[in-house]
Tab-separated table of C-alpha atoms and ligand atoms in Angstrom:
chain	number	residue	atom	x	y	z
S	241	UNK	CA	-90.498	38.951	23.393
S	242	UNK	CA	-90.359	39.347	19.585
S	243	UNK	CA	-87.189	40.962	18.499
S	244	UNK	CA	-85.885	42.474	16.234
S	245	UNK	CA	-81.835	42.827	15.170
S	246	UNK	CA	-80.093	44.120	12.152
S	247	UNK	CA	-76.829	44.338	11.162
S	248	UNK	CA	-76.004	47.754	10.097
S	249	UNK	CA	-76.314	46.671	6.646
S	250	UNK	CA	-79.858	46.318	7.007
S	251	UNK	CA	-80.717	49.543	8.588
S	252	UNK	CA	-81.283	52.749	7.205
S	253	UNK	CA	-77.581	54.331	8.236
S	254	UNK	CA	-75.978	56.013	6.056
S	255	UNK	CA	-72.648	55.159	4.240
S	256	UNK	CA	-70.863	57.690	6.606
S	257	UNK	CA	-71.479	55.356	9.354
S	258	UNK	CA	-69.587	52.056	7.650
S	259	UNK	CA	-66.887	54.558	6.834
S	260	UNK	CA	-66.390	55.344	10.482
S	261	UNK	CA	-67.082	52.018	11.697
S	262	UNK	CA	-64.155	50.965	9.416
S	263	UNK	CA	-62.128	54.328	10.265
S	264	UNK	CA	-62.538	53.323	14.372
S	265	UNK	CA	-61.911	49.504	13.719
S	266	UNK	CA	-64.998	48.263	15.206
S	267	UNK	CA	-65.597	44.570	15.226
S	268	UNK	CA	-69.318	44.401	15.455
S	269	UNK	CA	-72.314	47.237	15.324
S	270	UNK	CA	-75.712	46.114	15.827
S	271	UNK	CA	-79.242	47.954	15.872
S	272	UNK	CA	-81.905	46.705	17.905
S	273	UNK	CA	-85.736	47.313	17.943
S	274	UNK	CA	-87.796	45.488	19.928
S	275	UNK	CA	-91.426	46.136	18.195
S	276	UNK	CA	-93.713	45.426	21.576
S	277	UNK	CA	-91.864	48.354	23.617
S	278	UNK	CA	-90.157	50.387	21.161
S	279	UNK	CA	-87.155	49.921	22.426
S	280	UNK	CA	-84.428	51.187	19.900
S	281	UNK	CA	-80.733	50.665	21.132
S	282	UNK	CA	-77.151	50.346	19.666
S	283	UNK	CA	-74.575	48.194	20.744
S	284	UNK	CA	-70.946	48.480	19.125
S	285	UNK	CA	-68.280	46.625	20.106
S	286	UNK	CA	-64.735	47.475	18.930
S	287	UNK	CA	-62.672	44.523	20.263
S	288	UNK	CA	-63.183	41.263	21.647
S	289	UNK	CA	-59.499	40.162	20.910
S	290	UNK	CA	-57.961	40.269	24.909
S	291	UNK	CA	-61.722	39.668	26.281
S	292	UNK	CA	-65.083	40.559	26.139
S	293	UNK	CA	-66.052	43.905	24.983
S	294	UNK	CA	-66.866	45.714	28.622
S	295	UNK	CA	-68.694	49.224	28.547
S	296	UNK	CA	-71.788	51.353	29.895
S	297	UNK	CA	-74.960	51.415	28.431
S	298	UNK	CA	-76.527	55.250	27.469
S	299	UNK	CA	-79.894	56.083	27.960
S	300	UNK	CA	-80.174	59.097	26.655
S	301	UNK	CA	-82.443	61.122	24.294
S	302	UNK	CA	-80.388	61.596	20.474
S	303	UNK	CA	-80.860	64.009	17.877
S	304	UNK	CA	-81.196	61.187	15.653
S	305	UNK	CA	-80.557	57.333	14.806
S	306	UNK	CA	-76.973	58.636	13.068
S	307	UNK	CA	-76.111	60.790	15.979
S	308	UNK	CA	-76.579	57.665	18.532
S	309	UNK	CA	-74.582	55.100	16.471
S	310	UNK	CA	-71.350	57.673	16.027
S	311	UNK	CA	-71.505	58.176	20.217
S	312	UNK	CA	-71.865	54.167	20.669
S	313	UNK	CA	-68.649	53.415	17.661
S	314	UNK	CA	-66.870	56.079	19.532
S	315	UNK	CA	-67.351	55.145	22.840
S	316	UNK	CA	-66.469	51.834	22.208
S	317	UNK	CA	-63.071	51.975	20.975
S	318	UNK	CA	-62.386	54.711	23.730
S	319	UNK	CA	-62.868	51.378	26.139
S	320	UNK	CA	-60.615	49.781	24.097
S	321	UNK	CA	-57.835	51.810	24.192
S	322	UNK	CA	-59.179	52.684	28.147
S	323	UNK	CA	-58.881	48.948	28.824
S	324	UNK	CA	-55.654	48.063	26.746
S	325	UNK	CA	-53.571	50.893	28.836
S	326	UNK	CA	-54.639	49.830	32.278
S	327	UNK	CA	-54.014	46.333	31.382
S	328	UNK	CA	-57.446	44.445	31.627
S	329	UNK	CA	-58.616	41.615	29.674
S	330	UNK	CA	-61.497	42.943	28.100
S	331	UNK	CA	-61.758	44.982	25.069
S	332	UNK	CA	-63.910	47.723	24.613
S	333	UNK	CA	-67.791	48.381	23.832
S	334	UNK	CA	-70.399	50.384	24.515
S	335	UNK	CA	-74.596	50.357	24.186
S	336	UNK	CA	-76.727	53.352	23.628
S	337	UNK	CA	-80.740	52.728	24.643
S	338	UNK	CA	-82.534	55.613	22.723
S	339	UNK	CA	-84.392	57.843	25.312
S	340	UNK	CA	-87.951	58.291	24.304
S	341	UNK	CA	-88.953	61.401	24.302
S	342	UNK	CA	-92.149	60.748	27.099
S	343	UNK	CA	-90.371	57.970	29.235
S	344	UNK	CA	-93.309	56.477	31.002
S	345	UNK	CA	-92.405	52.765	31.095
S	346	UNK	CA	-88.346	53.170	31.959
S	347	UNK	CA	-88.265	49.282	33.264
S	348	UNK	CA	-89.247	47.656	30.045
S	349	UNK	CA	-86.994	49.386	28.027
S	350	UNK	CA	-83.966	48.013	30.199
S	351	UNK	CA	-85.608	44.312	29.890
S	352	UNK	CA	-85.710	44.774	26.834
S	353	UNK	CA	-82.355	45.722	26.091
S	354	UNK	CA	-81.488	42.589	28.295
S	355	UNK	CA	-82.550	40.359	25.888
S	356	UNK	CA	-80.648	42.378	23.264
S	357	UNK	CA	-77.304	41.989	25.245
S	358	UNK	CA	-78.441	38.090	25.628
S	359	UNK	CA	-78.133	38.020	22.169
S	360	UNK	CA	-74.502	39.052	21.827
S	361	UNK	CA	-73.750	35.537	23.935
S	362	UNK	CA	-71.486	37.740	26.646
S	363	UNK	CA	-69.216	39.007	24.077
S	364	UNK	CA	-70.897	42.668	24.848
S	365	UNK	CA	-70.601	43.003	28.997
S	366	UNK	CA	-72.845	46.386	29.831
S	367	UNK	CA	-72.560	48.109	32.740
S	368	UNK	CA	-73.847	51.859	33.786
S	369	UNK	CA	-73.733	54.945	32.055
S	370	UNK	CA	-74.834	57.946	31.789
S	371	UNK	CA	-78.832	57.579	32.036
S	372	UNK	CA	-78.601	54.562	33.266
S	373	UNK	CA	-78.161	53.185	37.188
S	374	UNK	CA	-77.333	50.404	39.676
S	375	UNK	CA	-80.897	50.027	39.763
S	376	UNK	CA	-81.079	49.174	36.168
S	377	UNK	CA	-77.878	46.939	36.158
S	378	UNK	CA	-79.802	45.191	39.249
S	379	UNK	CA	-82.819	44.509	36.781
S	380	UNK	CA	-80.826	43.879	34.129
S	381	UNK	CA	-78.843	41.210	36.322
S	382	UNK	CA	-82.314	39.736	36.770
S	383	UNK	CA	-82.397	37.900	33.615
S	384	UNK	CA	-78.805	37.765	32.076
S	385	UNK	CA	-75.163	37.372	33.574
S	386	UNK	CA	-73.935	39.887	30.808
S	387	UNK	CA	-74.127	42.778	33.346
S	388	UNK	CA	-71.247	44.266	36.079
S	389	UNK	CA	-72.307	47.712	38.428
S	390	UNK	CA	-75.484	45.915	40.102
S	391	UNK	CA	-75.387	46.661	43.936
S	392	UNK	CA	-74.244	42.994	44.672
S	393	UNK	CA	-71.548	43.039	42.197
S	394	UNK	CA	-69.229	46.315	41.837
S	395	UNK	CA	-72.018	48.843	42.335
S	396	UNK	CA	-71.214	52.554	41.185
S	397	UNK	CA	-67.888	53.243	39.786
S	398	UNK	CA	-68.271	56.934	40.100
S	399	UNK	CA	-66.218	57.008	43.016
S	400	UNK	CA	-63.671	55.380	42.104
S	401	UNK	CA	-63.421	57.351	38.591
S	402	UNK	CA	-63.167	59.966	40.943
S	403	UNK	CA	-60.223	58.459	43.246
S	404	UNK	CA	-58.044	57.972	39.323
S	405	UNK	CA	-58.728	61.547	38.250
S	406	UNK	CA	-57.816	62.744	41.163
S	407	UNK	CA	-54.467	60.693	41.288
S	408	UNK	CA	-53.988	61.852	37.684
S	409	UNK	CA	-54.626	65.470	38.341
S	410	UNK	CA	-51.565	65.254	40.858
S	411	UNK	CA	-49.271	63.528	38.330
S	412	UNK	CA	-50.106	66.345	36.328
S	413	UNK	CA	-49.706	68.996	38.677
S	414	UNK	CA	-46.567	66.956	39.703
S	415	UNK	CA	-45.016	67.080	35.965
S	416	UNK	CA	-45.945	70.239	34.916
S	417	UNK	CA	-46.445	72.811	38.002
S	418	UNK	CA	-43.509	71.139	39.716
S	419	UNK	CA	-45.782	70.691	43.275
S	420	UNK	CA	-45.971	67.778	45.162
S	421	UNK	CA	-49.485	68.505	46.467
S	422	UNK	CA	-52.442	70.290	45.851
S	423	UNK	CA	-52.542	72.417	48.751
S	424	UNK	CA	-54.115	75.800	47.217
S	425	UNK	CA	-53.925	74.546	43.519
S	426	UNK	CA	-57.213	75.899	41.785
S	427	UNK	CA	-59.462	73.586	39.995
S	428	UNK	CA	-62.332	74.896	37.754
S	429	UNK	CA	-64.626	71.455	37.758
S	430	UNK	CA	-67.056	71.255	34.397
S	431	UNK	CA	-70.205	69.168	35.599
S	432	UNK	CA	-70.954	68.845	38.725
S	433	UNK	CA	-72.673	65.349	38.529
S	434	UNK	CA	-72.254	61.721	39.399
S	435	UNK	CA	-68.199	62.142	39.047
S	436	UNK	CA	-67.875	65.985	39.562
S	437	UNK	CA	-69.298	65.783	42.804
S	438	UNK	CA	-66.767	62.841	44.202
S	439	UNK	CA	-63.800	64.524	42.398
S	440	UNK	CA	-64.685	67.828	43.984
S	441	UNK	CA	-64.514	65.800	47.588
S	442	UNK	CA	-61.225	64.401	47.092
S	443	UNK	CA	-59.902	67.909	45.533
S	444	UNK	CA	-61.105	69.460	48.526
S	445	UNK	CA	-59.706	66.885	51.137
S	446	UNK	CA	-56.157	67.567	49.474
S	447	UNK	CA	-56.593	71.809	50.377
S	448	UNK	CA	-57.679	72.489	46.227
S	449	UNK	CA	-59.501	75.640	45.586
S	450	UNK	CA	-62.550	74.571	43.581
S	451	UNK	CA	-64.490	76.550	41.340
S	452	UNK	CA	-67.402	74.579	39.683
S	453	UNK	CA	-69.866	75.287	36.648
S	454	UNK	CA	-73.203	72.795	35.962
S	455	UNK	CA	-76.097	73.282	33.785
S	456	UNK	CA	-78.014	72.352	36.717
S	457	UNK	CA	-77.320	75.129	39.308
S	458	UNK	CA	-78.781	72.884	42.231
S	459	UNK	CA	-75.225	70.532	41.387
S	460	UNK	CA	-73.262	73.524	41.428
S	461	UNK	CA	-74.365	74.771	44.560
S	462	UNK	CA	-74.478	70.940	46.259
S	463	UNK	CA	-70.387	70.958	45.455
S	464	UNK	CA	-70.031	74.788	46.863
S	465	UNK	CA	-71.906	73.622	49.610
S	466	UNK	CA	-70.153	70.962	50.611
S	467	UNK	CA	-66.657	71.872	49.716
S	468	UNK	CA	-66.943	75.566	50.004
S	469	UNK	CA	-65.978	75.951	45.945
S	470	UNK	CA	-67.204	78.601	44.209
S	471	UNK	CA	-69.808	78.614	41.526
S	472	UNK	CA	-69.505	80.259	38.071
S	473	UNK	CA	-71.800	80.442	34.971
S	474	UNK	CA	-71.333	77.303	32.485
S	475	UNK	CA	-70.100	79.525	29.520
S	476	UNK	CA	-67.705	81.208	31.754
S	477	UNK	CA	-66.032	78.034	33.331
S	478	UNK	CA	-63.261	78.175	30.273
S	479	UNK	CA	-61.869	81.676	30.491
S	480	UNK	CA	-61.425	81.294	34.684
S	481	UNK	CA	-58.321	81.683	35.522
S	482	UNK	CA	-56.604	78.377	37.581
S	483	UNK	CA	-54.212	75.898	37.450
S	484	UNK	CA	-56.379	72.657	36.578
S	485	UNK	CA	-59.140	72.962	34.168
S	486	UNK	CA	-61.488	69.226	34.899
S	487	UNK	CA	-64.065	68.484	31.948
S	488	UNK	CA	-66.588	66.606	34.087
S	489	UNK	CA	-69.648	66.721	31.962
S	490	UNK	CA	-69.743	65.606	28.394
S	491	UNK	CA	-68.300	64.465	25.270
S	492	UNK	CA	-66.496	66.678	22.448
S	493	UNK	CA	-66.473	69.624	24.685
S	494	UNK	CA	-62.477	70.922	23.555
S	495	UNK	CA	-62.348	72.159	20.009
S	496	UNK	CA	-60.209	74.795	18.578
S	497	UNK	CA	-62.595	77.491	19.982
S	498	UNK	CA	-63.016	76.076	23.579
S	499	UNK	CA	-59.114	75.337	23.737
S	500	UNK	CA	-58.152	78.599	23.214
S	501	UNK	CA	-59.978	80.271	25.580
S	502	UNK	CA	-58.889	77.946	28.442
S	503	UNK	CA	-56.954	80.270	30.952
S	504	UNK	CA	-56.012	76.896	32.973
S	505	UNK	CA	-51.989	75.402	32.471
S	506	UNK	CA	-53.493	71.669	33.046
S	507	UNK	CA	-56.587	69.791	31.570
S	508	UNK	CA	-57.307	66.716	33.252
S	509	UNK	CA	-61.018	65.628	33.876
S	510	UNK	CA	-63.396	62.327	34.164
S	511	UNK	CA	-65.508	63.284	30.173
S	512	UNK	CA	-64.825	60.430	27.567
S	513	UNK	CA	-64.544	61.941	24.194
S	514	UNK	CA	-63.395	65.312	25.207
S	515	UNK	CA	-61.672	66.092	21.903
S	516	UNK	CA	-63.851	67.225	19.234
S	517	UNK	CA	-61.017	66.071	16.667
S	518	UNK	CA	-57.381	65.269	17.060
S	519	UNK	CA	-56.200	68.522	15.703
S	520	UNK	CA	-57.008	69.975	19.565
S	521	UNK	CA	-54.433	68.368	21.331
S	522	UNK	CA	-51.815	70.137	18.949
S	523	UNK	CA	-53.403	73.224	19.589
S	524	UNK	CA	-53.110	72.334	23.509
S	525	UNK	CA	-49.644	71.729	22.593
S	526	UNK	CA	-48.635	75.153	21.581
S	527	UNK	CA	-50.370	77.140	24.330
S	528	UNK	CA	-48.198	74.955	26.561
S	529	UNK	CA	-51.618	73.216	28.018
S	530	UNK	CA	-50.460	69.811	29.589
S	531	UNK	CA	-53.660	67.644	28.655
S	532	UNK	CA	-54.231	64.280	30.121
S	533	UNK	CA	-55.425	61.837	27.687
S	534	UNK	CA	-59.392	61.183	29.074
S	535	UNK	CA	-59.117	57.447	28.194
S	536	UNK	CA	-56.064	57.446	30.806
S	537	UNK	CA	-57.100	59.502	33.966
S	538	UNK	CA	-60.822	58.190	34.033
S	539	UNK	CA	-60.474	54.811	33.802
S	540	UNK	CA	-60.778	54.256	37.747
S	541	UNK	CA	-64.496	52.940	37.143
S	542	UNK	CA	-63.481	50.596	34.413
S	543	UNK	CA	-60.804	49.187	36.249
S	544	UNK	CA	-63.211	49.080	39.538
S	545	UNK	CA	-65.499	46.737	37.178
S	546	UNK	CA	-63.167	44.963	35.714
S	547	UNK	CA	-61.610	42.751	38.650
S	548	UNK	CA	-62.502	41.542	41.584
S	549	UNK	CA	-59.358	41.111	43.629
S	550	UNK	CA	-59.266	44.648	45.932
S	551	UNK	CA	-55.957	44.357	46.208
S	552	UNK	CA	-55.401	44.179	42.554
S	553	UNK	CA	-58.062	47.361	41.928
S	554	UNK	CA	-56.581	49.407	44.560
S	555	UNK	CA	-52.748	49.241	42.777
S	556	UNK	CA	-54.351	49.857	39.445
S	557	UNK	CA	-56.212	52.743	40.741
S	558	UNK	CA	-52.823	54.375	41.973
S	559	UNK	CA	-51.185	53.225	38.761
S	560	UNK	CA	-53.133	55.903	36.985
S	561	UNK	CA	-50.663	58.454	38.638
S	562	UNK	CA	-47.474	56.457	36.964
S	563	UNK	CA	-49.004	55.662	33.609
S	564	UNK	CA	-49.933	59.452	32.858
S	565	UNK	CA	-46.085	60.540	34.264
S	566	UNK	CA	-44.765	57.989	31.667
S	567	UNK	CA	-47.106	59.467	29.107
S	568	UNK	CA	-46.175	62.570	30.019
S	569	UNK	CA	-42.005	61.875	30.087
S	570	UNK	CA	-42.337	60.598	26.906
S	571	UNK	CA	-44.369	63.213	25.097
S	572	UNK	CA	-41.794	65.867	26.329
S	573	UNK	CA	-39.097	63.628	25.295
S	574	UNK	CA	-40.454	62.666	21.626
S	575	UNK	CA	-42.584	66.046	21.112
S	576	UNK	CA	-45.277	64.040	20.556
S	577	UNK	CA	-48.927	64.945	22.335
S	578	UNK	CA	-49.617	63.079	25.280
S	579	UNK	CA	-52.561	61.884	23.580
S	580	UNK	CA	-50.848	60.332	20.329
S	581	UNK	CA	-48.501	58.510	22.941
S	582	UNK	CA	-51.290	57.067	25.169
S	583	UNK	CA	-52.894	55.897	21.715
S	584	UNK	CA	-50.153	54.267	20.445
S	585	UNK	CA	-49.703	51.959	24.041
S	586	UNK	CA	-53.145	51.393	23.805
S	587	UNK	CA	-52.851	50.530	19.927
S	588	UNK	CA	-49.838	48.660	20.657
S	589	UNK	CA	-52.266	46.019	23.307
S	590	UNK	CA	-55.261	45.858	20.975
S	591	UNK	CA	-53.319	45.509	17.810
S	592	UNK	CA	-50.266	43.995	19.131
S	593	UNK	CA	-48.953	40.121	19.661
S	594	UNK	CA	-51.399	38.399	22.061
S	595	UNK	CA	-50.294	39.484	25.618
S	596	UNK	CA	-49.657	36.215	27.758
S	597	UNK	CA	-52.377	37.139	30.465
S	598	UNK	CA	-52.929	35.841	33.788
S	599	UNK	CA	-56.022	33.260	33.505
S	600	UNK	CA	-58.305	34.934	35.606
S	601	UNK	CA	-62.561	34.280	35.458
S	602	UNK	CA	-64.213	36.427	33.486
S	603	UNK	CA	-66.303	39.175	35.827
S	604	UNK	CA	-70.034	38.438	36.862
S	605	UNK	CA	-69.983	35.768	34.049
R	298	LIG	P1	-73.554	62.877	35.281
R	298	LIG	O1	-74.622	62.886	34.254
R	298	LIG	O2	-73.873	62.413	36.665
R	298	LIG	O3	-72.954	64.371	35.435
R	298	LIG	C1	-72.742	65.230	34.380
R	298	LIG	C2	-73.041	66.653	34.890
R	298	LIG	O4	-72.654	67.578	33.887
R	298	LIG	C3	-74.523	66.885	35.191
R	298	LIG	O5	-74.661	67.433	36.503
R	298	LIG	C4	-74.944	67.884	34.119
R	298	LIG	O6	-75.948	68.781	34.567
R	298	LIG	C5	-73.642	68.604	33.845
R	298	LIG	N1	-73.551	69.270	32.545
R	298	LIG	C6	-74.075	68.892	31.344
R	298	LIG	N2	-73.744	69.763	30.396
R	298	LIG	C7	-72.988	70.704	30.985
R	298	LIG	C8	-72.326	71.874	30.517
R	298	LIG	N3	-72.389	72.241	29.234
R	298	LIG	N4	-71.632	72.625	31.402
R	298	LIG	C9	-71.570	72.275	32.704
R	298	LIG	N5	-72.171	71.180	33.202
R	298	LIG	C10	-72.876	70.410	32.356
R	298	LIG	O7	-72.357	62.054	34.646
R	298	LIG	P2	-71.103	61.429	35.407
R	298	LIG	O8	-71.351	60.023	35.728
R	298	LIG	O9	-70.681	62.360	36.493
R	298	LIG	O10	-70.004	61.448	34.244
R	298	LIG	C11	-69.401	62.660	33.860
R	298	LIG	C12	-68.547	62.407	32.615
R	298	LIG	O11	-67.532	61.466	32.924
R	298	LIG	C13	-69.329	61.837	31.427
R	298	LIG	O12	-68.795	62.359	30.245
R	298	LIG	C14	-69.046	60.345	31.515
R	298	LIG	O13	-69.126	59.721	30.252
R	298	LIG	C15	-67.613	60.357	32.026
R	298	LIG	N6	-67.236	59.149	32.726
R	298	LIG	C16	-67.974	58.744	33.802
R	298	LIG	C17	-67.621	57.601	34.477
R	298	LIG	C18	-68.361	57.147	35.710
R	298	LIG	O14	-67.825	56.303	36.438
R	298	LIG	N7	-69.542	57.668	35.983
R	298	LIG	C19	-66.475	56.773	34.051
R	298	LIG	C20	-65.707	57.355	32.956
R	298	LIG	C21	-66.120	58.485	32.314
C-alpha cells in the first residue's frame, strides 16, 4: 500500500492549527492519506513521556480537514491529563479517520489506517471510539499489535465508563446533596448511546429517577424501556428540573448559554470535551453547579484498557469515587473550580519529575 504522511508542516492547515498544537502541548500531529482508498486520518499525540500515547480512533464525518485536526489535538491531551490522574503509564493520543461521505468500503479504510498507526512504531496505541468498534479493533489487530478493545483483548469499555460515572455521580451526590445513595435522586441522561444506555442501568439498579433525551428517539425509548425513565425532547433536556444533569453525547456541549439554563445542582456525565471554553466552569461556579471534571469521572474505559490485572482495574474503577471527593474538598477549600484542580494533578504527572512506576508490560504490545 502506497502511503502517504505529512507532517503538519506540509499540509494545507492553517497557522491556527500550530498555534493550538503549541497552546495544547502536543508532541506529535500527523496527517495521513493513503491515495489507493482515500483514506484521510489524523493522529495527534500529546505525550509519550510516562508511556505510549493510548486513545480511540474517530470515524466520523467532519465539517472540514481544520475541524478534524482541532477534535484529534484536543482529544489527545484530554487522555493525557485522563491518564496522568488515574495513574497509568501511558500518555495521551487520539486518531480521527475522516468519514466519507458514501461509506461503501468501511474495511479498507480501517486497514488502511493500520498501516498508518504501524508507522508511529507503537508510540500511538488506538483503540475504539466513537464510529469505530470491536469489530474494527479485531481487524485492525489483524495486522499490527498497536491496537487494545479487540474482543480477545479488553473488548468494549463502554461498560465500564459506565461503572466510573456512575461511582462519580455518587461522590458527587455524596459531596454536594449530602446523600449517601441514589435512591430517588433524578438524573436527566444526554445521549442515550453506547455509554448512556449502561449508565442509565446502573442509575436505575441504585433506585435513580431517569429522564433521558437522544437525537435518535429509538435510544431514548430503548433506556425508558428498559429502566422505566422518562423521555424528553433533546433541546429540552437542559431546563428539566433534577438533581444530576449527565452529558452523555458529545463534545463542547456546556457554554455560557447551555450552563445557564441547566436547572440540575450536579453535572457529571461520560462526554470528553464538554466545556466549550474554560470560562464555563466559572460560570458553573457561581450558580453553585458542582461539575465533575469529564477527564475524571469517564475514565473507567481508559483505565479498563489500560491494565490487565482485574484486580488492579477493579480498585481503579472505584478510585474514581475518591479522586473526584479530593477534587472536590479541595476546590471548596482553595475556591478554585474543580476543573482547574483536576488539571493541575494531571499537569503536575505529565509535566512533573518522572514518577518511579511499577515496571509493568506494555498492553497488547
Ligand atoms: P455513542 O455514539 O454510542 O452515543 C452517543 C449518543 O448521543 C447517540 O445515541 C446519539 O444519538 C446521541 N446524541 C448525539 N447528539 C445528541 C444531542 N444533541 N442530544 C442528545 N443526544 C445526542 O457514544 P458513546 O460511546 O456512548 O459515548 C458517549 C460520549 O462519551 C462521547 O462523547 C464519548 O466521546 C464519551 N466517552 C465514551 C467512552 C466509551 O467508553 N465509549 C469513554 C470516554 C468518553
Amino acid at each position: 500500500m502506497r502511503t502517504a504522511t505529512a507532517p503538519l508542516a506540509m499540509a494545507t492547515a492553517s497557522a491556527d492549527l500550530f498555534s493550538q498544537a503549541q497552546h495544547l502541548g502536543l508532541e506529535e500531529l500527523h496527517l495521513f492519506f493513503d491515495p489507493r482508498t482515500r483514506t484521510r486520518a489524523v493522529i495527534a499525540i500529546h505525550s509519550t513521556r510516562l508511556g505510549p500515547a493510548l486513545g480511540g480512533c474517530r470515524f466520523l464525518p467532519y465539517p472540514s480537514t481544520d475541524a478534524a485536526v482541532t477534535d484529534a489535538m484536543r482529544l489527545a491531551r484530554a487522555m493525557s491529563y485522563k491518564a496522568a490522574v488515574a495513574r497509568l503509564n501511558h500518555g495521551g493520543g487520539k486518531a480521527v479517520l475522516l468519514r466519507p461521505e458514501r461509506l461503501t468500503h468501511r474495511r479498507v479504510h480501517i486497514e488502511a489506517f493500520a498501516s498508518f498507526v504501524q508507522r508511529l512504531g507503537g508510540r500511538y496505541i488506538t483503540a475504539e471510539d466513537s464510529g469505530t468498534d470491536v469489530f474494527d479493533m479485531d481487524t485492525i489487530a489483524r495486522y499490527i499489535p498497536y491496537v487494545v478493545g479487540t474482543s480477545k483483548a479488553g473488548g468494549d469499555p463502554a461498560p465500564h465508563t459506565a461503572f466510573g460515572v456512575c461511582k462519580g455521580i455518587q461522590a458527587a451526590v455524596k459531596f454536594w446533596l449530602g446523600r449517601d445513595d441514589l435512591e430517588g435522586v433524578r438524573v436527566a441522561i444526554q445521549g442515550a448511546g453506547n455509554v448512556g444506555y449502561k449508565l442509565a442501568r446502573e442509575l436505575a439498579e441504585l433506585g435513580a429517577i431517569l429522564i433521558v433525551a437522544d437525537t435518535n428517539g429509538a435510544a431514548a425509548e430503548r433506556v425508558a424501556h428498559a429502566f422505566g425513565g422518562r423521555i424528553v425532547a433533546p433541546d429540552l433536556i437542559w431546563e428539566v428540573p433534577c438533581d444530576v444533569f449527565a452529558p452523555c453525547a458529545l463534545g463542547g456541549v456546556l457554554d455560557s448559554q447551555t450552563a445557564r439554563r441547566i436547572k440540575a445542582r450536579i453535572i457529571a456525565g461520560a462526554a470528553n470535551n464538554q466545556l466549550r471554553d474554560p470560562g464555563v466552569s466559572e460560570l458553573l461556579q457561581e450558580r453553585e453547579i458542582l461539575y465533575a471534571p469529564d477527564f475524571v469521572i469517564n475514565a473507567g474505559g481508559l483505565i479498563h484498557l489500560a491494565l490487565r490485572d482485574e484486580n488492579e482495574r477493579h480498585d481503579k474503577l472505584l478510585g474514581i469515587y475518591d479522586t473526584l471527593m479530593a477534587i472536590f474538598r479541595r476546590a471548596r477549600r482553595t475556591g478554585q473550580t474543580p476543573v482547574r484542580i483536576a488539571e493541575r494533578m494531571a499537569e503536575a504527572v505529565v509535566y512533573g519529575p518522572r514518577r518511579s512506576v511499577r515496571k509493568r508490560p506494555p498492553i497488547a504490545v
